[in-house]
Amino acid sequence: MLRIAVPNKGSLSGAASAMLHEAGYRQRKESKELVVLDPDNGVEFFYLRPKDIAIYVASGKLDIGITGRDLLLDSGAGAEEILPLNFGRSTFRYATKPGTAKGPEDFTGMTIATSYEGIVAKHLAEQGIDASVVHLDGAVETAIQLGVAQIIADVVETGTSLRNAGLEVIGEPILTSEAVVIRGSGADADNPQAQQFLRRLQGVLVARSYVMMDYDCRAEHLERAVALTPGLESPTVSPLHNEGWVAVRAMVPAKEAQRIMDDLYELGARAILTTSIHACRL
């Protein structure tokens, strides 16, 4: 059995389970379930605190985990990122009261409050900045108001909670994070079960990013049409019963599909259709 850690709660939990379901894996039906066995796919899922997943995977007790890049780096555990998953995106930044500092270069002698002291301590060391770091669990916005710190470092999505606390983001982002698949640093990269798991997730990522486009066009316009829809390898082209016409099928980026349809129509293509892709292997 391939043993996989999945976030049991928080912003990554629902999206991770949805992706695994799309990849064909059984998922828990109730949040109280901590372990789910999927014998048909040879996988056992363990639902754990997101902050703990990197530690379990690094220990070798679990083969693979899904967690945030920020949580992986903050843990300092011997695990490595092997696949970004394109959800749960966030930015890790410094914030303070207006006029306190412009950036890390002004932090010398100050105290920084954060739930991610591993990331912050490493960033300060890389910048050569002598500042103190204090660990706080949960929301850190009140640390400045209560005099615990002059600066905070936290995950920023919209910045609304910071503004409501009278704080402003300063300096460049410390880290850009998203959900990632991880494995132990010394794990077997050629494990066939793990490779199959990664292929399934990659298939979901592609299926979410592309649509299948079909259209008919005049044979004399084919080269120009194919330039608009090159596909991943090359498009499928078939002759139609009406002489001088061909049918074309190709995968195109979903976010560009409407523009491509407009361009094809202007070129003379007709019967232009797009359909969703539910799964794929590249």
PDB file of C-alpha atoms in Angstrom:
ATOM      1  CA  MET A   1       0.000   0.000   0.000  1.00  0.00           C
ATOM      2  CA  LEU A   2       1.157   3.518  -0.835  1.00  0.00           C
ATOM      3  CA  ARG A   3       0.690   5.587   2.334  1.00  0.00           C
ATOM      4  CA  ILE A   4      -0.309   9.204   1.653  1.00  0.00           C
ATOM      5  CA  ALA A   5      -0.857  12.138   4.035  1.00  0.00           C
ATOM      6  CA  VAL A   6      -3.702  14.566   3.265  1.00  0.00           C
ATOM      7  CA  PRO A   7      -4.575  17.797   5.145  1.00  0.00           C
ATOM      8  CA  ASN A   8      -7.409  17.061   7.579  1.00  0.00           C
ATOM      9  CA  LYS A   9      -8.642  20.663   7.809  1.00  0.00           C
ATOM     10  CA  GLY A  10      -7.896  24.208   6.732  1.00  0.00           C
ATOM     11  CA  SER A  11      -7.794  25.863   3.325  1.00  0.00           C
ATOM     12  CA  LEU A  12      -5.925  22.974   1.675  1.00  0.00           C
ATOM     13  CA  SER A  13      -8.150  20.153   2.889  1.00  0.00           C
ATOM     14  CA  GLY A  14     -11.205  20.421   0.622  1.00  0.00           C
ATOM     15  CA  ALA A  15      -9.236  21.218  -2.530  1.00  0.00           C
ATOM     16  CA  ALA A  16      -6.794  18.352  -1.927  1.00  0.00           C
ATOM     17  CA  SER A  17      -9.615  15.833  -1.436  1.00  0.00           C
ATOM     18  CA  ALA A  18     -11.403  17.157  -4.549  1.00  0.00           C
ATOM     19  CA  MET A  19      -8.267  16.670  -6.657  1.00  0.00           C
ATOM     20  CA  LEU A  20      -7.731  13.157  -5.302  1.00  0.00           C
ATOM     21  CA  HIS A  21     -11.365  12.312  -6.072  1.00  0.00           C
ATOM     22  CA  GLU A  22     -10.918  13.589  -9.643  1.00  0.00           C
ATOM     23  CA  ALA A  23      -7.820  11.386  -9.884  1.00  0.00           C
ATOM     24  CA  GLY A  24      -9.975   8.349  -9.121  1.00  0.00           C
ATOM     25  CA  TYR A  25      -9.157   7.802  -5.444  1.00  0.00           C
ATOM     26  CA  ARG A  26     -11.604   7.046  -2.656  1.00  0.00           C
ATOM     27  CA  GLN A  27     -11.912   9.867  -0.118  1.00  0.00           C
ATOM     28  CA  ARG A  28     -13.455  10.151   3.330  1.00  0.00           C
ATOM     29  CA  LYS A  29     -17.176  10.842   3.642  1.00  0.00           C
ATOM     30  CA  GLU A  30     -16.995  12.469   7.088  1.00  0.00           C
ATOM     31  CA  SER A  31     -14.434  14.808   8.607  1.00  0.00           C
ATOM     32  CA  LYS A  32     -14.118  12.478  11.616  1.00  0.00           C
ATOM     33  CA  GLU A  33     -12.468   9.790   9.487  1.00  0.00           C
ATOM     34  CA  LEU A  34      -8.702   9.841   9.998  1.00  0.00           C
ATOM     35  CA  VAL A  35      -7.749   6.908   7.747  1.00  0.00           C
ATOM     36  CA  VAL A  36      -9.283   5.786   4.446  1.00  0.00           C
ATOM     37  CA  LEU A  37      -8.266   2.579   2.703  1.00  0.00           C
ATOM     38  CA  ASP A  38      -8.541   2.414  -1.092  1.00  0.00           C
ATOM     39  CA  PRO A  39      -7.669  -1.218  -1.911  1.00  0.00           C
ATOM     40  CA  ASP A  40      -8.671  -0.921  -5.575  1.00  0.00           C
ATOM     41  CA  ASN A  41      -5.876   1.599  -6.094  1.00  0.00           C
ATOM     42  CA  GLY A  42      -3.448   0.224  -3.522  1.00  0.00           C
ATOM     43  CA  VAL A  43      -3.462   3.415  -1.440  1.00  0.00           C
ATOM     44  CA  GLU A  44      -4.056   4.280   2.218  1.00  0.00           C
ATOM     45  CA  PHE A  45      -4.829   7.921   3.062  1.00  0.00           C
ATOM     46  CA  PHE A  46      -4.049   9.483   6.443  1.00  0.00           C
ATOM     47  CA  TYR A  47      -5.742  12.794   7.324  1.00  0.00           C
ATOM     48  CA  LEU A  48      -3.322  14.835   9.412  1.00  0.00           C
ATOM     49  CA  ARG A  49      -2.720  18.406  10.583  1.00  0.00           C
ATOM     50  CA  PRO A  50      -1.156  20.250   7.619  1.00  0.00           C
ATOM     51  CA  LYS A  51       1.764  21.440   9.787  1.00  0.00           C
ATOM     52  CA  ASP A  52       2.640  17.856  10.745  1.00  0.00           C
ATOM     53  CA  ILE A  53       2.581  16.281   7.290  1.00  0.00           C
ATOM     54  CA  ALA A  54       6.166  17.131   6.307  1.00  0.00           C
ATOM     55  CA  ILE A  55       7.451  15.606   9.561  1.00  0.00           C
ATOM     56  CA  TYR A  56       5.568  12.333   9.022  1.00  0.00           C
ATOM     57  CA  VAL A  57       6.748  12.076   5.421  1.00  0.00           C
ATOM     58  CA  ALA A  58      10.356  12.908   6.345  1.00  0.00           C
ATOM     59  CA  SER A  59      10.298  10.135   8.970  1.00  0.00           C
ATOM     60  CA  GLY A  60       9.561   7.561   6.274  1.00  0.00           C
ATOM     61  CA  LYS A  61       6.376   6.396   8.003  1.00  0.00           C
ATOM     62  CA  LEU A  62       4.372   7.840   5.104  1.00  0.00           C
ATOM     63  CA  ASP A  63       5.442   7.728   1.449  1.00  0.00           C
ATOM     64  CA  ILE A  64       3.927  10.944   0.108  1.00  0.00           C
ATOM     65  CA  GLY A  65       2.094  13.965   1.457  1.00  0.00           C
ATOM     66  CA  ILE A  66       0.113  16.970   0.287  1.00  0.00           C
ATOM     67  CA  THR A  67       0.805  20.174   2.187  1.00  0.00           C
ATOM     68  CA  GLY A  68       1.687  23.823   1.651  1.00  0.00           C
ATOM     69  CA  ARG A  69       5.126  24.871   0.428  1.00  0.00           C
ATOM     70  CA  ASP A  70       5.285  27.310   3.350  1.00  0.00           C
ATOM     71  CA  LEU A  71       4.571  24.538   5.858  1.00  0.00           C
ATOM     72  CA  LEU A  72       7.188  22.273   4.268  1.00  0.00           C
ATOM     73  CA  LEU A  73       9.907  24.928   4.430  1.00  0.00           C
ATOM     74  CA  ASP A  74       8.951  26.079   7.919  1.00  0.00           C
ATOM     75  CA  SER A  75       9.123  22.539   9.295  1.00  0.00           C
ATOM     76  CA  GLY A  76      12.785  22.102   8.398  1.00  0.00           C
ATOM     77  CA  ALA A  77      11.978  18.409   7.900  1.00  0.00           C
ATOM     78  CA  GLY A  78      13.928  16.216   5.517  1.00  0.00           C
ATOM     79  CA  ALA A  79      11.294  16.233   2.795  1.00  0.00           C
ATOM     80  CA  GLU A  80      11.218  17.710  -0.695  1.00  0.00           C
ATOM     81  CA  GLU A  81       8.648  19.156  -3.069  1.00  0.00           C
ATOM     82  CA  ILE A  82       8.018  17.024  -6.158  1.00  0.00           C
ATOM     83  CA  LEU A  83       4.853  18.479  -7.734  1.00  0.00           C
ATOM     84  CA  PRO A  84       3.083  21.852  -7.384  1.00  0.00           C
ATOM     85  CA  LEU A  85      -0.706  21.464  -7.422  1.00  0.00           C
ATOM     86  CA  ASN A  86      -1.920  24.889  -8.552  1.00  0.00           C
ATOM     87  CA  PHE A  87      -4.266  25.591  -5.632  1.00  0.00           C
ATOM     88  CA  GLY A  88      -3.993  27.091  -2.163  1.00  0.00           C
ATOM     89  CA  ARG A  89      -1.855  29.949  -3.429  1.00  0.00           C
ATOM     90  CA  SER A  90      -0.736  32.559  -0.907  1.00  0.00           C
ATOM     91  CA  THR A  91       2.067  35.043  -0.305  1.00  0.00           C
ATOM     92  CA  PHE A  92       4.107  35.258   2.891  1.00  0.00           C
ATOM     93  CA  ARG A  93       4.997  38.858   3.784  1.00  0.00           C
ATOM     94  CA  TYR A  94       6.021  41.295   6.498  1.00  0.00           C
ATOM     95  CA  ALA A  95       3.572  43.898   7.829  1.00  0.00           C
ATOM     96  CA  THR A  96       3.669  46.668  10.430  1.00  0.00           C
ATOM     97  CA  LYS A  97       2.128  49.998  11.422  1.00  0.00           C
ATOM     98  CA  PRO A  98       2.680  52.759   8.842  1.00  0.00           C
ATOM     99  CA  GLY A  99       5.944  54.592   9.443  1.00  0.00           C
ATOM    100  CA  THR A 100       7.609  51.817  11.485  1.00  0.00           C
ATOM    101  CA  ALA A 101       9.800  50.374   8.736  1.00  0.00           C
ATOM    102  CA  LYS A 102      10.042  50.259   4.948  1.00  0.00           C
ATOM    103  CA  GLY A 103      11.494  46.778   4.706  1.00  0.00           C
ATOM    104  CA  PRO A 104      13.779  44.162   6.311  1.00  0.00           C
ATOM    105  CA  GLU A 105      16.737  46.553   6.153  1.00  0.00           C
ATOM    106  CA  ASP A 106      15.034  48.516   8.979  1.00  0.00           C
ATOM    107  CA  PHE A 107      14.352  45.506  11.239  1.00  0.00           C
ATOM    108  CA  THR A 108      17.619  45.539  13.209  1.00  0.00           C
ATOM    109  CA  GLY A 109      16.869  45.353  16.942  1.00  0.00           C
ATOM    110  CA  MET A 110      13.145  44.796  16.389  1.00  0.00           C
ATOM    111  CA  THR A 111      10.968  41.786  17.259  1.00  0.00           C
ATOM    112  CA  ILE A 112       8.983  39.921  14.608  1.00  0.00           C
ATOM    113  CA  ALA A 113       5.923  37.847  15.546  1.00  0.00           C
ATOM    114  CA  THR A 114       4.969  34.925  13.318  1.00  0.00           C
ATOM    115  CA  SER A 115       3.594  31.399  13.236  1.00  0.00           C
ATOM    116  CA  TYR A 116       6.355  30.482  10.778  1.00  0.00           C
ATOM    117  CA  GLU A 117       9.549  31.177  12.713  1.00  0.00           C
ATOM    118  CA  GLY A 118      11.578  28.734  10.607  1.00  0.00           C
ATOM    119  CA  ILE A 119      10.915  30.662   7.393  1.00  0.00           C
ATOM    120  CA  VAL A 120      11.403  34.068   9.016  1.00  0.00           C
ATOM    121  CA  ALA A 121      14.625  33.151  10.842  1.00  0.00           C
ATOM    122  CA  LYS A 122      16.105  31.774   7.619  1.00  0.00           C
ATOM    123  CA  HIS A 123      15.081  34.854   5.624  1.00  0.00           C
ATOM    124  CA  LEU A 124      16.580  37.242   8.202  1.00  0.00           C
ATOM    125  CA  ALA A 125      19.817  35.231   8.279  1.00  0.00           C
ATOM    126  CA  GLU A 126      20.060  35.336   4.487  1.00  0.00           C
ATOM    127  CA  GLN A 127      19.596  39.117   4.607  1.00  0.00           C
ATOM    128  CA  GLY A 128      22.134  39.512   7.430  1.00  0.00           C
ATOM    129  CA  ILE A 129      19.563  41.169   9.698  1.00  0.00           C
ATOM    130  CA  ASP A 130      19.861  40.985  13.506  1.00  0.00           C
ATOM    131  CA  ALA A 131      16.257  40.823  14.720  1.00  0.00           C
ATOM    132  CA  SER A 132      14.359  38.661  17.215  1.00  0.00           C
ATOM    133  CA  VAL A 133      11.623  36.215  16.218  1.00  0.00           C
ATOM    134  CA  VAL A 134       8.786  35.258  18.570  1.00  0.00           C
ATOM    135  CA  HIS A 135       6.444  32.360  17.798  1.00  0.00           C
ATOM    136  CA  LEU A 136       2.673  32.836  18.048  1.00  0.00           C
ATOM    137  CA  ASP A 137      -0.006  30.354  17.014  1.00  0.00           C
ATOM    138  CA  GLY A 138      -3.018  31.589  15.091  1.00  0.00           C
ATOM    139  CA  ALA A 139      -3.685  35.203  14.109  1.00  0.00           C
ATOM    140  CA  VAL A 140      -0.685  37.446  14.757  1.00  0.00           C
ATOM    141  CA  GLU A 141      -2.210  40.821  13.793  1.00  0.00           C
ATOM    142  CA  THR A 142      -2.756  41.837  17.451  1.00  0.00           C
ATOM    143  CA  ALA A 143       0.895  41.235  18.400  1.00  0.00           C
ATOM    144  CA  ILE A 144       1.820  44.798  17.453  1.00  0.00           C
ATOM    145  CA  GLN A 145      -1.145  46.362  19.230  1.00  0.00           C
ATOM    146  CA  LEU A 146      -0.274  44.456  22.425  1.00  0.00           C
ATOM    147  CA  GLY A 147       3.401  45.389  22.232  1.00  0.00           C
ATOM    148  CA  VAL A 148       4.678  41.844  21.701  1.00  0.00           C
ATOM    149  CA  ALA A 149       6.407  42.808  18.432  1.00  0.00           C
ATOM    150  CA  GLN A 150       6.967  45.709  16.066  1.00  0.00           C
ATOM    151  CA  ILE A 151       6.656  43.576  12.915  1.00  0.00           C
ATOM    152  CA  ILE A 152       4.603  40.546  11.957  1.00  0.00           C
ATOM    153  CA  ALA A 153       5.196  37.998   9.208  1.00  0.00           C
ATOM    154  CA  ASP A 154       2.200  36.077   7.958  1.00  0.00           C
ATOM    155  CA  VAL A 155       0.351  34.578   4.998  1.00  0.00           C
ATOM    156  CA  VAL A 156      -1.340  37.321   2.993  1.00  0.00           C
ATOM    157  CA  GLU A 157      -4.180  36.546   0.568  1.00  0.00           C
ATOM    158  CA  THR A 158      -6.259  39.718   0.176  1.00  0.00           C
ATOM    159  CA  GLY A 159      -4.672  41.841   2.930  1.00  0.00           C
ATOM    160  CA  THR A 160      -8.096  42.756   4.338  1.00  0.00           C
ATOM    161  CA  SER A 161      -7.395  41.518   7.876  1.00  0.00           C
ATOM    162  CA  LEU A 162      -4.127  43.461   7.964  1.00  0.00           C
ATOM    163  CA  ARG A 163      -5.791  46.671   6.857  1.00  0.00           C
ATOM    164  CA  ASN A 164      -8.543  46.165   9.424  1.00  0.00           C
ATOM    165  CA  ALA A 165      -5.833  45.933  12.082  1.00  0.00           C
ATOM    166  CA  GLY A 166      -4.264  49.202  10.876  1.00  0.00           C
ATOM    167  CA  LEU A 167      -1.230  47.478   9.341  1.00  0.00           C
ATOM    168  CA  GLU A 168       0.427  47.702   5.933  1.00  0.00           C
ATOM    169  CA  VAL A 169       2.458  45.185   3.949  1.00  0.00           C
ATOM    170  CA  ILE A 170       6.118  46.164   3.565  1.00  0.00           C
ATOM    171  CA  GLY A 171       9.069  44.882   1.564  1.00  0.00           C
ATOM    172  CA  GLU A 172       9.158  42.167  -1.060  1.00  0.00           C
ATOM    173  CA  PRO A 173       7.355  38.843  -0.534  1.00  0.00           C
ATOM    174  CA  ILE A 174       9.300  36.394   1.605  1.00  0.00           C
ATOM    175  CA  LEU A 175       7.755  33.401  -0.126  1.00  0.00           C
ATOM    176  CA  THR A 176       5.040  32.480  -2.611  1.00  0.00           C
ATOM    177  CA  SER A 177       3.294  29.301  -1.534  1.00  0.00           C
ATOM    178  CA  GLU A 178       0.802  26.785  -2.912  1.00  0.00           C
ATOM    179  CA  ALA A 179      -0.211  23.195  -2.267  1.00  0.00           C
ATOM    180  CA  VAL A 180       2.532  20.728  -3.206  1.00  0.00           C
ATOM    181  CA  VAL A 181       3.180  16.992  -3.198  1.00  0.00           C
ATOM    182  CA  ILE A 182       6.179  16.047  -1.060  1.00  0.00           C
ATOM    183  CA  ARG A 183       8.257  12.945  -0.362  1.00  0.00           C
ATOM    184  CA  GLY A 184      11.130  12.143   1.973  1.00  0.00           C
ATOM    185  CA  SER A 185      14.495  13.469   0.812  1.00  0.00           C
ATOM    186  CA  GLY A 186      15.926   9.953   0.646  1.00  0.00           C
ATOM    187  CA  ALA A 187      12.849   8.266  -0.805  1.00  0.00           C
ATOM    188  CA  ASP A 188      12.987   6.121  -3.945  1.00  0.00           C
ATOM    189  CA  ALA A 189      12.155   8.475  -6.830  1.00  0.00           C
ATOM    190  CA  ASP A 190      11.406   5.475  -9.082  1.00  0.00           C
ATOM    191  CA  ASN A 191       8.783   3.891  -6.835  1.00  0.00           C
ATOM    192  CA  PRO A 192       6.211   2.700  -9.433  1.00  0.00           C
ATOM    193  CA  GLN A 193       3.221   3.263  -7.121  1.00  0.00           C
ATOM    194  CA  ALA A 194       4.343   6.815  -6.376  1.00  0.00           C
ATOM    195  CA  GLN A 195       4.971   7.473 -10.071  1.00  0.00           C
ATOM    196  CA  GLN A 196       1.456   6.299 -10.926  1.00  0.00           C
ATOM    197  CA  PHE A 197       0.034   8.584  -8.214  1.00  0.00           C
ATOM    198  CA  LEU A 198       1.925  11.575  -9.639  1.00  0.00           C
ATOM    199  CA  ARG A 199       0.780  10.772 -13.193  1.00  0.00           C
ATOM    200  CA  ARG A 200      -2.826  10.800 -12.036  1.00  0.00           C
ATOM    201  CA  LEU A 201      -2.454  14.185 -10.365  1.00  0.00           C
ATOM    202  CA  GLN A 202      -0.636  15.583 -13.400  1.00  0.00           C
ATOM    203  CA  GLY A 203      -3.529  14.316 -15.513  1.00  0.00           C
ATOM    204  CA  VAL A 204      -5.976  16.253 -13.328  1.00  0.00           C
ATOM    205  CA  LEU A 205      -3.878  19.406 -13.624  1.00  0.00           C
ATOM    206  CA  VAL A 206      -3.835  19.158 -17.409  1.00  0.00           C
ATOM    207  CA  ALA A 207      -7.546  18.316 -17.595  1.00  0.00           C
ATOM    208  CA  ARG A 208      -8.333  21.418 -15.547  1.00  0.00           C
ATOM    209  CA  SER A 209      -6.147  23.648 -17.705  1.00  0.00           C
ATOM    210  CA  TYR A 210      -7.148  22.499 -21.211  1.00  0.00           C
ATOM    211  CA  VAL A 211     -10.253  21.897 -23.292  1.00  0.00           C
ATOM    212  CA  MET A 212     -10.673  19.805 -26.425  1.00  0.00           C
ATOM    213  CA  MET A 213     -11.480  21.902 -29.490  1.00  0.00           C
ATOM    214  CA  ASP A 214     -13.042  20.545 -32.689  1.00  0.00           C
ATOM    215  CA  TYR A 215     -13.726  22.514 -35.854  1.00  0.00           C
ATOM    216  CA  ASP A 216     -14.081  22.260 -39.630  1.00  0.00           C
ATOM    217  CA  CYS A 217     -12.057  24.378 -42.033  1.00  0.00           C
ATOM    218  CA  ARG A 218     -11.120  24.636 -45.688  1.00  0.00           C
ATOM    219  CA  ALA A 219      -8.037  22.611 -46.601  1.00  0.00           C
ATOM    220  CA  GLU A 220      -6.291  25.687 -47.992  1.00  0.00           C
ATOM    221  CA  HIS A 221      -6.597  27.361 -44.546  1.00  0.00           C
ATOM    222  CA  LEU A 222      -5.371  24.343 -42.593  1.00  0.00           C
ATOM    223  CA  GLU A 223      -1.802  25.518 -41.940  1.00  0.00           C
ATOM    224  CA  ARG A 224      -3.004  28.841 -40.549  1.00  0.00           C
ATOM    225  CA  ALA A 225      -5.623  27.061 -38.438  1.00  0.00           C
ATOM    226  CA  VAL A 226      -3.088  24.587 -37.077  1.00  0.00           C
ATOM    227  CA  ALA A 227      -0.844  27.497 -36.094  1.00  0.00           C
ATOM    228  CA  LEU A 228      -3.677  28.633 -33.817  1.00  0.00           C
ATOM    229  CA  THR A 229      -4.298  25.122 -32.417  1.00  0.00           C
ATOM    230  CA  PRO A 230      -0.982  23.241 -32.421  1.00  0.00           C
ATOM    231  CA  GLY A 231      -2.104  20.876 -29.641  1.00  0.00           C
ATOM    232  CA  LEU A 232       0.340  19.146 -27.324  1.00  0.00           C
ATOM    233  CA  GLU A 233       1.921  16.943 -29.999  1.00  0.00           C
ATOM    234  CA  SER A 234       0.035  17.949 -33.128  1.00  0.00           C
ATOM    235  CA  PRO A 235      -3.675  18.170 -33.969  1.00  0.00           C
ATOM    236  CA  THR A 236      -5.719  15.336 -35.426  1.00  0.00           C
ATOM    237  CA  VAL A 237      -6.808  16.167 -38.997  1.00  0.00           C
ATOM    238  CA  SER A 238      -9.401  14.125 -40.909  1.00  0.00           C
ATOM    239  CA  PRO A 239     -10.903  14.700 -44.384  1.00  0.00           C
ATOM    240  CA  LEU A 240     -14.636  15.462 -44.522  1.00  0.00           C
ATOM    241  CA  HIS A 241     -17.124  14.080 -47.017  1.00  0.00           C
ATOM    242  CA  ASN A 242     -17.387  17.522 -48.619  1.00  0.00           C
ATOM    243  CA  GLU A 243     -14.309  17.874 -50.810  1.00  0.00           C
ATOM    244  CA  GLY A 244     -11.869  20.570 -49.765  1.00  0.00           C
ATOM    245  CA  TRP A 245     -12.880  20.502 -46.064  1.00  0.00           C
ATOM    246  CA  VAL A 246     -11.132  18.891 -43.093  1.00  0.00           C
ATOM    247  CA  ALA A 247     -12.037  18.309 -39.442  1.00  0.00           C
ATOM    248  CA  VAL A 248      -9.480  19.286 -36.830  1.00  0.00           C
ATOM    249  CA  ARG A 249      -9.217  18.276 -33.155  1.00  0.00           C
ATOM    250  CA  ALA A 250      -6.671  19.650 -30.677  1.00  0.00           C
ATOM    251  CA  MET A 251      -6.195  20.445 -26.990  1.00  0.00           C
ATOM    252  CA  VAL A 252      -6.019  24.182 -26.282  1.00  0.00           C
ATOM    253  CA  PRO A 253      -5.498  26.161 -23.054  1.00  0.00           C
ATOM    254  CA  ALA A 254      -8.912  26.736 -21.441  1.00  0.00           C
ATOM    255  CA  LYS A 255      -8.167  30.378 -20.635  1.00  0.00           C
ATOM    256  CA  GLU A 256      -7.439  31.099 -24.322  1.00  0.00           C
ATOM    257  CA  ALA A 257     -10.294  29.066 -25.811  1.00  0.00           C
ATOM    258  CA  GLN A 258     -12.685  31.947 -26.550  1.00  0.00           C
ATOM    259  CA  ARG A 259      -9.995  34.025 -28.287  1.00  0.00           C
ATOM    260  CA  ILE A 260      -8.913  31.019 -30.370  1.00  0.00           C
ATOM    261  CA  MET A 261     -12.528  30.367 -31.387  1.00  0.00           C
ATOM    262  CA  ASP A 262     -12.840  33.996 -32.551  1.00  0.00           C
ATOM    263  CA  ASP A 263      -9.625  33.751 -34.584  1.00  0.00           C
ATOM    264  CA  LEU A 264     -10.690  30.457 -36.165  1.00  0.00           C
ATOM    265  CA  TYR A 265     -14.064  31.886 -37.120  1.00  0.00           C
ATOM    266  CA  GLU A 266     -12.406  34.870 -38.785  1.00  0.00           C
ATOM    267  CA  LEU A 267     -10.245  32.394 -40.696  1.00  0.00           C
ATOM    268  CA  GLY A 268     -13.353  30.685 -42.059  1.00  0.00           C
ATOM    269  CA  ALA A 269     -13.566  27.723 -39.677  1.00  0.00           C
ATOM    270  CA  ARG A 270     -17.041  26.564 -38.739  1.00  0.00           C
ATOM    271  CA  ALA A 271     -18.709  24.093 -36.321  1.00  0.00           C
ATOM    272  CA  ILE A 272     -16.223  25.148 -33.650  1.00  0.00           C
ATOM    273  CA  LEU A 273     -16.851  23.223 -30.443  1.00  0.00           C
ATOM    274  CA  THR A 274     -15.110  22.915 -27.073  1.00  0.00           C
ATOM    275  CA  THR A 275     -15.551  20.077 -24.581  1.00  0.00           C
ATOM    276  CA  SER A 276     -14.198  19.566 -21.089  1.00  0.00           C
ATOM    277  CA  ILE A 277     -11.458  17.037 -20.386  1.00  0.00           C
ATOM    278  CA  HIS A 278     -12.162  14.913 -17.312  1.00  0.00           C
ATOM    279  CA  ALA A 279      -8.893  12.956 -17.216  1.00  0.00           C
ATOM    280  CA  CYS A 280      -5.785  12.419 -19.288  1.00  0.00           C
ATOM    281  CA  ARG A 281      -2.300  10.928 -19.426  1.00  0.00           C
ATOM    282  CA  LEU A 282       0.433  12.724 -21.333  1.00  0.00           C
TER     283      LEU A 282
END
